[in-house]
XYZ file of C-alpha atoms in Angstrom:
154
model
C -20.344 24.306 -37.637
C -22.534 21.207 -37.037
C -19.761 18.834 -38.183
C -17.209 20.474 -35.851
C -19.595 20.118 -32.936
C -20.336 16.483 -33.813
C -16.618 15.730 -34.160
C -15.970 17.361 -30.770
C -18.635 15.201 -29.137
C -17.216 12.025 -30.719
C -13.629 12.864 -29.638
C -14.760 13.742 -26.114
C -16.740 10.511 -25.909
C -13.701 8.482 -26.944
C -11.500 10.230 -24.390
C -13.959 9.651 -21.575
C -14.536 6.001 -22.449
C -10.838 5.052 -22.369
C -11.250 2.922 -19.239
C -14.670 1.573 -20.180
C -13.091 -1.672 -21.343
C -10.678 -2.105 -18.424
C -10.726 -5.673 -17.180
C -10.336 -6.236 -13.442
C -7.617 -8.876 -13.111
C -8.254 -9.317 -9.392
C -10.078 -7.671 -6.531
C -9.383 -8.890 -3.004
C -10.225 -7.889 0.531
C -7.560 -8.434 3.190
C -8.079 -8.702 6.929
C -6.524 -6.419 9.531
C -2.696 -6.727 9.372
C -0.980 -8.490 12.277
C 2.575 -9.606 12.945
C 5.754 -8.919 14.924
C 7.781 -5.792 15.555
C 11.277 -5.074 16.860
C 13.129 -1.868 17.622
C 15.765 0.029 19.569
C 15.853 3.546 20.948
C 18.357 5.673 22.815
C 17.013 8.309 25.200
C 18.994 11.569 25.178
C 18.499 12.209 28.909
C 20.247 9.031 30.146
C 22.016 7.821 26.966
C 20.736 4.282 27.532
C 19.741 2.173 24.537
C 16.570 0.168 25.043
C 15.839 -2.798 22.816
C 12.282 -3.795 22.156
C 12.503 -7.495 21.459
C 10.065 -9.126 19.095
C 6.567 -8.179 20.161
C 3.210 -9.043 18.693
C 1.748 -6.144 16.777
C -1.395 -5.463 14.830
C -2.638 -2.449 12.993
C -4.645 -0.295 15.422
C -7.886 -0.015 13.463
C -10.315 -2.649 12.236
C -10.445 -1.534 8.612
C -10.050 -4.134 5.914
C -7.707 -3.472 2.995
C -9.084 -3.804 -0.517
C -6.729 -4.241 -3.478
C -7.898 -3.834 -7.076
C -5.704 -4.485 -10.103
C -6.958 -3.948 -13.635
C -5.372 -3.964 -17.072
C -6.061 -0.287 -17.860
C -2.895 0.810 -16.025
C -0.737 -2.286 -15.462
C 1.931 -0.549 -13.359
C -0.605 0.671 -10.740
C -2.599 -1.009 -7.998
C -5.543 0.566 -6.213
C -5.549 0.277 -2.416
C -8.647 1.173 -0.410
C -8.005 1.229 3.327
C -10.430 2.978 5.629
C -10.969 6.460 4.201
C -7.905 6.235 1.939
C -8.417 5.304 -1.699
C -5.222 5.626 -3.680
C -3.611 4.415 -6.868
C -0.070 3.261 -6.100
C 2.806 2.733 -8.514
C 4.041 -0.851 -8.528
C 7.814 -1.270 -8.330
C 7.795 -4.819 -9.722
C 5.061 -7.258 -10.689
C 4.144 -10.239 -12.808
C 0.925 -12.227 -13.137
C 1.372 -13.733 -9.646
C 3.171 -11.207 -7.414
C 2.898 -7.446 -6.906
C 5.328 -5.286 -4.920
C 5.394 -1.571 -4.043
C 7.213 0.609 -1.515
C 7.031 3.966 0.170
C 9.665 6.253 1.682
C 8.974 9.661 3.194
C 10.762 11.924 5.687
C 9.351 12.313 9.195
C 9.563 15.230 11.636
C 12.277 13.562 13.729
C 15.113 13.793 11.159
C 14.417 10.294 9.941
C 12.190 8.385 7.556
C 9.064 6.281 7.415
C 9.201 3.332 5.055
C 6.932 0.559 3.952
C 7.328 -2.430 1.657
C 4.155 -4.150 0.465
C 3.954 -7.493 -1.312
C 0.865 -9.331 -2.499
C 0.797 -12.954 -3.667
C -2.195 -13.744 -5.867
C -1.717 -17.562 -5.772
C -1.485 -17.537 -1.946
C -3.978 -14.674 -1.377
C -1.555 -13.212 1.164
C -0.289 -9.670 1.664
C 2.867 -8.866 3.651
C 3.722 -5.348 4.793
C 7.024 -4.386 6.390
C 6.981 -0.911 7.884
C 9.332 1.081 10.033
C 10.828 4.406 10.913
C 14.021 6.028 12.063
C 14.355 9.110 14.254
C 17.029 11.385 15.659
C 15.844 14.477 17.534
C 16.149 16.249 20.899
C 14.568 13.276 22.712
C 16.906 10.648 21.302
C 17.291 8.332 18.358
C 15.672 5.118 17.306
C 14.829 2.579 14.666
C 11.863 0.218 14.457
C 10.610 -2.338 12.003
C 7.419 -4.389 11.948
C 6.378 -7.116 9.558
C 2.641 -7.637 9.264
C 0.605 -10.044 7.197
C -2.989 -10.237 6.045
C -4.954 -13.148 4.688
C -7.031 -12.093 1.691
C -9.983 -13.427 -0.275
C -11.248 -12.721 -3.770
C -14.358 -10.590 -4.084
C -14.752 -10.652 -7.876
């Protein structure tokens, strides 16, 4: 009985310490994203398409974005942004560049999308985001490319 209990404690300890030796490859903090956006929308009531030429854009809050990449799960990157703390699957990466994307449906019969790229040598993050819509009010498409300068914090 004692040996079984001791073995259980040892196995549990090994399972819980799996990430104890994870090495942080980089940890950076990135400033508030800013950039340019463009879009077009057609209003159902007058059937006129309005083009929003390139306009300066910045993310509406002042939260910094923290990125953490460690060797315990090489196909994931951790992004901490405001209250959000999530582990995100990387689509492609090497020792210099990391890229991930997001697609999800919205409530206007369209999609939200986002493409994120981080360059470790340049300490720069670029985020292209957009959405499409087609509902009772009209249809539209927008895209914005934002960038953030980053600095190492490890």
